[in-house]
Short mmCIF file of C-alpha atoms and ligand atoms in Angstrom, two decimals:
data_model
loop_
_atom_site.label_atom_id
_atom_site.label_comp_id
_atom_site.label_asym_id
_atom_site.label_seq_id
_atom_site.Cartn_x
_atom_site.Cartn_y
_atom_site.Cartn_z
CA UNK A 2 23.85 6.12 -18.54
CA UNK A 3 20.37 5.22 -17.72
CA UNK A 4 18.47 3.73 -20.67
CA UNK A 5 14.97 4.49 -21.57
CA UNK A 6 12.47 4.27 -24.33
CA UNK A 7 12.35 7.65 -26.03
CA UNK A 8 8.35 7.66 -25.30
CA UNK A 9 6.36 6.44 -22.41
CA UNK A 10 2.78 6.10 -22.07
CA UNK A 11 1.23 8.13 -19.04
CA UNK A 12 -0.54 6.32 -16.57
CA UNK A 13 -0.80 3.38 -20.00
CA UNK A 14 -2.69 6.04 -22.49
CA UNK A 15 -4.79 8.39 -20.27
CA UNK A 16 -6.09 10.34 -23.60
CA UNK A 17 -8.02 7.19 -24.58
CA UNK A 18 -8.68 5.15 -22.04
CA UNK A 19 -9.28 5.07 -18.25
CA UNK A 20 -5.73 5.88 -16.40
CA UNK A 21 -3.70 3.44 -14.43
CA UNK A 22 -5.71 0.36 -15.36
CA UNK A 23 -5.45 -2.48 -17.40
CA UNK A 24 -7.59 -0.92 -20.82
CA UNK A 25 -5.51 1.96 -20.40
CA UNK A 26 -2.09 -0.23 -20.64
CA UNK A 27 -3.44 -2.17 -23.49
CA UNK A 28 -4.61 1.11 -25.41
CA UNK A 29 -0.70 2.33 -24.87
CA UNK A 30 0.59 -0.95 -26.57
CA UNK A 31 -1.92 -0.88 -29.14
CA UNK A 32 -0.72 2.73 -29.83
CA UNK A 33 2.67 1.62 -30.05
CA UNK A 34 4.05 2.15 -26.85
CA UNK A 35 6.99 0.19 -25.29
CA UNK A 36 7.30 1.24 -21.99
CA UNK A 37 4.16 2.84 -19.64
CA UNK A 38 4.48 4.92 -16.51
CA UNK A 39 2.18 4.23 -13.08
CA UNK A 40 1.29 5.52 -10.23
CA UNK A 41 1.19 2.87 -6.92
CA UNK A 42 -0.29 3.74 -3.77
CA UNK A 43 -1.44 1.43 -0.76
CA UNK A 44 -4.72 0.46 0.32
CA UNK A 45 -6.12 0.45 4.49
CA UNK A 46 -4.87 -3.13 4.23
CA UNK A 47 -0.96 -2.41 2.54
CA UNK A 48 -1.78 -4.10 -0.20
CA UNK A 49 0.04 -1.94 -3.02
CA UNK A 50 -2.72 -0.82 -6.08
CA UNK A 51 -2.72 1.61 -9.16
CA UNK A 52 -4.45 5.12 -7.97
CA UNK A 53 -2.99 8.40 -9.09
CA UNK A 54 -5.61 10.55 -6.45
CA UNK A 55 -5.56 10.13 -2.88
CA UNK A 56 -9.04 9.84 -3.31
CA UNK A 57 -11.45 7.44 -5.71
CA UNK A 58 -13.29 9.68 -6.53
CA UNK A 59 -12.25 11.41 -10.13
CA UNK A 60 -11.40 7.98 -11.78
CA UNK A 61 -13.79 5.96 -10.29
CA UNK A 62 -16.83 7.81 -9.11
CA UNK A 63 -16.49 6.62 -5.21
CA UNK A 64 -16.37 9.18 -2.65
CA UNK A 65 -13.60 7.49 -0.62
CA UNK A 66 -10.10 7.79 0.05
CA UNK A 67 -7.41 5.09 -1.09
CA UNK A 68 -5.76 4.53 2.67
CA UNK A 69 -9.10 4.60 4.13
CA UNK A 70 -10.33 1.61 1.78
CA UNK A 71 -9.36 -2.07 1.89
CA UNK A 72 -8.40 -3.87 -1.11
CA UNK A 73 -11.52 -5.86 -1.47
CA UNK A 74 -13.22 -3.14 -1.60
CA UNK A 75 -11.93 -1.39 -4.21
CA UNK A 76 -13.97 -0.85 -7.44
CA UNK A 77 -13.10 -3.79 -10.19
CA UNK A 78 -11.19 -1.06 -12.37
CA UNK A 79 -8.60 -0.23 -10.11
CA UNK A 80 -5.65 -3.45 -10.79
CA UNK A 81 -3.51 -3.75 -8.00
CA UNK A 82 -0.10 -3.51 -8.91
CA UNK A 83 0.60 -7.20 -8.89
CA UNK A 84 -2.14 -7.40 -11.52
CA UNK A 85 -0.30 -4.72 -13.70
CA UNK A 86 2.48 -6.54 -13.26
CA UNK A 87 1.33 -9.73 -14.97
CA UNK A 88 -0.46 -7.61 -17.69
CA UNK A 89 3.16 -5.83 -18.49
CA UNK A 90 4.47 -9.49 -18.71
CA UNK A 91 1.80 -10.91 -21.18
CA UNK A 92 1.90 -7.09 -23.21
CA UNK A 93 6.12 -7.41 -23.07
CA UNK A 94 5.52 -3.44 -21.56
CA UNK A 95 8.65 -1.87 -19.65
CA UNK A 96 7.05 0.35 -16.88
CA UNK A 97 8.36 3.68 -14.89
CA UNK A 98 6.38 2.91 -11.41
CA UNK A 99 6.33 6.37 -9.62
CA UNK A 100 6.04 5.94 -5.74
CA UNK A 101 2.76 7.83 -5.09
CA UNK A 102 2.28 7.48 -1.13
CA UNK A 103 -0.68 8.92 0.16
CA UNK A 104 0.24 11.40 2.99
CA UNK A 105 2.46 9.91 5.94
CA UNK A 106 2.67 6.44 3.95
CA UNK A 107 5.98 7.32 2.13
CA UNK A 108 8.43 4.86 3.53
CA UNK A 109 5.71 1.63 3.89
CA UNK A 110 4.27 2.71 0.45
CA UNK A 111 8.18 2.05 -1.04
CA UNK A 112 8.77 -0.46 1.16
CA UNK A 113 6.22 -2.89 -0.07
CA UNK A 114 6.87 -1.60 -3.84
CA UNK A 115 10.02 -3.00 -4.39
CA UNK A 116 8.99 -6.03 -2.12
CA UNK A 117 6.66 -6.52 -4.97
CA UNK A 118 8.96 -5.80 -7.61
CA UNK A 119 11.65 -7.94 -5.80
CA UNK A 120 8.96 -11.02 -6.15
CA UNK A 121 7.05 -10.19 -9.03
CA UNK A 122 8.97 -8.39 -11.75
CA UNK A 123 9.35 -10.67 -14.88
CA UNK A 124 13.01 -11.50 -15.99
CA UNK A 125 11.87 -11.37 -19.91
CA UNK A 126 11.04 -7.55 -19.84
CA UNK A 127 13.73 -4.74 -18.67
CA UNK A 128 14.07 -3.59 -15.17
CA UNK A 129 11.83 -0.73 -14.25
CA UNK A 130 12.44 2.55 -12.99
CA UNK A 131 11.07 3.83 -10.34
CA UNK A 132 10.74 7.81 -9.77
CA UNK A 133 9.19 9.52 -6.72
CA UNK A 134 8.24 13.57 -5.73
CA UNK A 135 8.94 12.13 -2.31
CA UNK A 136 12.64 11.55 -1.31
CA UNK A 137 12.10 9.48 1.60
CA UNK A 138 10.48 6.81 -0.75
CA UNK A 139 13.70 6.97 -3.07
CA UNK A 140 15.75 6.71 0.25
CA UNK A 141 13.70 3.39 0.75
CA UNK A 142 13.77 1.99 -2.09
CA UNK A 143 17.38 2.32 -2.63
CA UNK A 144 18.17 0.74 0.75
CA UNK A 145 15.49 -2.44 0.29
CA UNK A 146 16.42 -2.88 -3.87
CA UNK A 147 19.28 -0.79 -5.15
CA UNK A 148 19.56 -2.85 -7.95
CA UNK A 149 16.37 -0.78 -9.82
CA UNK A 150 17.22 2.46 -11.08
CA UNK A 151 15.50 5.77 -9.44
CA UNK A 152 14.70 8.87 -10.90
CA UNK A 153 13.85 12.32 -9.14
CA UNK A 154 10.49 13.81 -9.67
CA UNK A 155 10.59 17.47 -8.85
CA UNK A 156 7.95 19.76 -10.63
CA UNK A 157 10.34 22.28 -11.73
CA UNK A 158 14.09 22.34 -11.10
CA UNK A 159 16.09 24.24 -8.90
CA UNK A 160 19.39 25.07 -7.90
CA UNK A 161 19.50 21.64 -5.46
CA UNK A 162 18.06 19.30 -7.71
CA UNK A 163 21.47 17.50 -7.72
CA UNK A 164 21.60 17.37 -3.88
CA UNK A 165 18.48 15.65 -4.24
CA UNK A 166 19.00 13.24 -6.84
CA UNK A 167 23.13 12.51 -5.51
CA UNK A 168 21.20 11.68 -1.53
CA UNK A 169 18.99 8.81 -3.13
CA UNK A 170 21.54 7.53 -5.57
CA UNK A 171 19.30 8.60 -8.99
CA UNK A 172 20.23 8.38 -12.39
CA UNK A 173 17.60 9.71 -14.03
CA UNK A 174 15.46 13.40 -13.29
CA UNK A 175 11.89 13.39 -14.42
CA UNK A 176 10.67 16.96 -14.75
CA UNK A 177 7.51 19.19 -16.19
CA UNK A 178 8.24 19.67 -20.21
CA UNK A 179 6.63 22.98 -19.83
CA UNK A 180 8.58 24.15 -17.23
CA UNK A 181 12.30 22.80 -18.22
CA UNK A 182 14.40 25.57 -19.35
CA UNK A 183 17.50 24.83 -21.45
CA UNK A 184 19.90 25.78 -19.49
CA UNK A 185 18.53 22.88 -16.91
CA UNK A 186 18.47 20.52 -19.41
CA UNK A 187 22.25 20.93 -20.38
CA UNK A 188 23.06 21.02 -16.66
CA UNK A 189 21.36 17.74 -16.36
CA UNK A 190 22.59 16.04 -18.98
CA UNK A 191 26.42 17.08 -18.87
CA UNK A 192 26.31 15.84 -14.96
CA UNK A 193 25.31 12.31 -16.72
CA UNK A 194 21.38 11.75 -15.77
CA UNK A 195 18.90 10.43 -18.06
CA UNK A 196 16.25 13.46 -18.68
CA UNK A 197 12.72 12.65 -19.06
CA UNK A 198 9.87 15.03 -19.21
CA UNK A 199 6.03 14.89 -18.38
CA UNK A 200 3.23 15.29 -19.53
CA UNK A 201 3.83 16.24 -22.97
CA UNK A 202 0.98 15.35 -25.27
CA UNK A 203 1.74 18.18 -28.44
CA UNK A 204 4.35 17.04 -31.48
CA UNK A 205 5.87 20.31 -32.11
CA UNK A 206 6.69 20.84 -28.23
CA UNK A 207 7.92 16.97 -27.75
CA UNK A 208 10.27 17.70 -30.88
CA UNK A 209 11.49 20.76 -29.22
CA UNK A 210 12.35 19.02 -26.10
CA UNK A 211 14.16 16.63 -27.85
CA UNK A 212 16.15 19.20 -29.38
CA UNK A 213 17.18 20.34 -25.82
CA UNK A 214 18.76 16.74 -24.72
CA UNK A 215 15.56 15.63 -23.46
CA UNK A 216 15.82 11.40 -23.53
CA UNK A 217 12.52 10.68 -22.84
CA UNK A 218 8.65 12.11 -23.37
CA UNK A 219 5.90 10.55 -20.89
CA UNK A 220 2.64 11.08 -22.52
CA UNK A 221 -0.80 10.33 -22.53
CA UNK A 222 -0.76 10.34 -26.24
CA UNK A 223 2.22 7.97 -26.70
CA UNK A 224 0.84 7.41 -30.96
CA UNK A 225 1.02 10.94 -31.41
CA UNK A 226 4.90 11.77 -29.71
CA UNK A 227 6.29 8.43 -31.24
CA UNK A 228 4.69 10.02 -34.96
CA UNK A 229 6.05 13.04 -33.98
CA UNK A 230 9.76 11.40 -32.96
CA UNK A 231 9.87 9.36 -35.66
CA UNK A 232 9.11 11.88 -38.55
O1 LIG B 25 5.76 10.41 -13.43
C1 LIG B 25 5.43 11.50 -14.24
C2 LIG B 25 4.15 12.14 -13.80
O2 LIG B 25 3.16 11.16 -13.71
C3 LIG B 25 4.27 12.87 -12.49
O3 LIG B 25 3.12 13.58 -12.16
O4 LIG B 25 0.97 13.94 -11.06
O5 LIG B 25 1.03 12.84 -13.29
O6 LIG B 25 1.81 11.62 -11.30
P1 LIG B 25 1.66 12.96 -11.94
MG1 LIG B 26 2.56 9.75 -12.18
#
């Protein structure tokens, strides 16, 4: 069985700082976090970089789309992932890097993740895991690094969530909290996957989910759920 933290900071600690960038991945270890989940997209250029939007524009303020922009042209906020990488090793942070291609960039955008893993990932902190919505990324990253364990991301499961996650080789299923039912979450976890759930910022509803077999919360509030898990 898959191991993972029982809490993960979303995109670091997107309730208190800036998402998927280096503040926000310090705020998460500050608030006691252990292990933080990211989002990695590729610039104009393929060079692999932190962005949850296909466009700039929410985080950052620049009317521009991600594929259309080269990395040296990015705003100064936005780490690429290499960068992350080397602020996981100095923080000792595990990290759940979701496979966020922007459209028609799903195979090149997992292609050069792992490649970057593969290089870049630090022996002293635990392997990652990487998760995807997109199955032809998880294809892709199985075939170019099978030794880092995937995780579907599907929104809300259905009846062929198992297809899914047996065709890309997962052990883990990353779901909505709110819309995991517990029937699903039995299913899940008596055909051996690690369950985590997103985005789950409230104490009462990340002890509930707990209660259901749930492994892991991924939060933007990681202080809060780990209070919450550990009273
Ligand atoms: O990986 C969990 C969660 O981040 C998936 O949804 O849209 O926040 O990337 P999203
Ligand atoms: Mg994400």
């Amino acid at each position: 069985m898959l191991q993972l933290p029982k809490v993960i900071g979303h995109r670091g600690a997107a309730a208190y700082a800036l998402e998927n960038t280096l503040e926000s991945f310090r705020e998460a270890r500050r608030r006691g976090a252990s292990w933080v989940e990211i989002d990695v997209k590729l610039t104009a250029d393929n060079v692999p970089i932190l962005m949850h939007d296909a466009s700039l524009k929410r985080t950052m303020g620049v009317d521009r789309l991600v594929a259309e922009t080269r990395a040296a042209d990015l705003p100064k906020d936005v780490p690429t992932f290499e960068a992350a990488i080397d602020c996981f090793r100095e923080l000792g942070l595990g990290c759940n890097v979701e496979i966020k291609p922007c459209e028609g960039r799903e195979v090149e955008t997992a292609r050069l993740t792992v490649e970057t893993l593969r290089r870049c990932w630090p022996a002293s902190l635990p392997p990652p895991l990487l998760s995807s919505f997109k199955d032809a990324s998880l294809a892709t990253a199985r075939d170019g690094a099978p030794q880092f364990a995937r995780a579907i991301l599907i929104d809300e499961l259905a009846d062929d969530w198992r297809r899914r996650a047996e065709a890309v080789g997962a052990m883990g299923v990353n779901t909505s909290g709110k819309k995991l039912t517990a029937p699903r979450a039995v299913e899940v976890r008596e055909a051996g996957y690690a369950l985590s759930v997103y985005t789950i910022n409230n104490a009462a509803v990340a002890r509930a989910l707990v209660g259901m077999g749930v492994q892991c919360i991924i939060t933007d509030a990681p202080d809060i759920i780990i209070a919450a898990l550990n009273s």
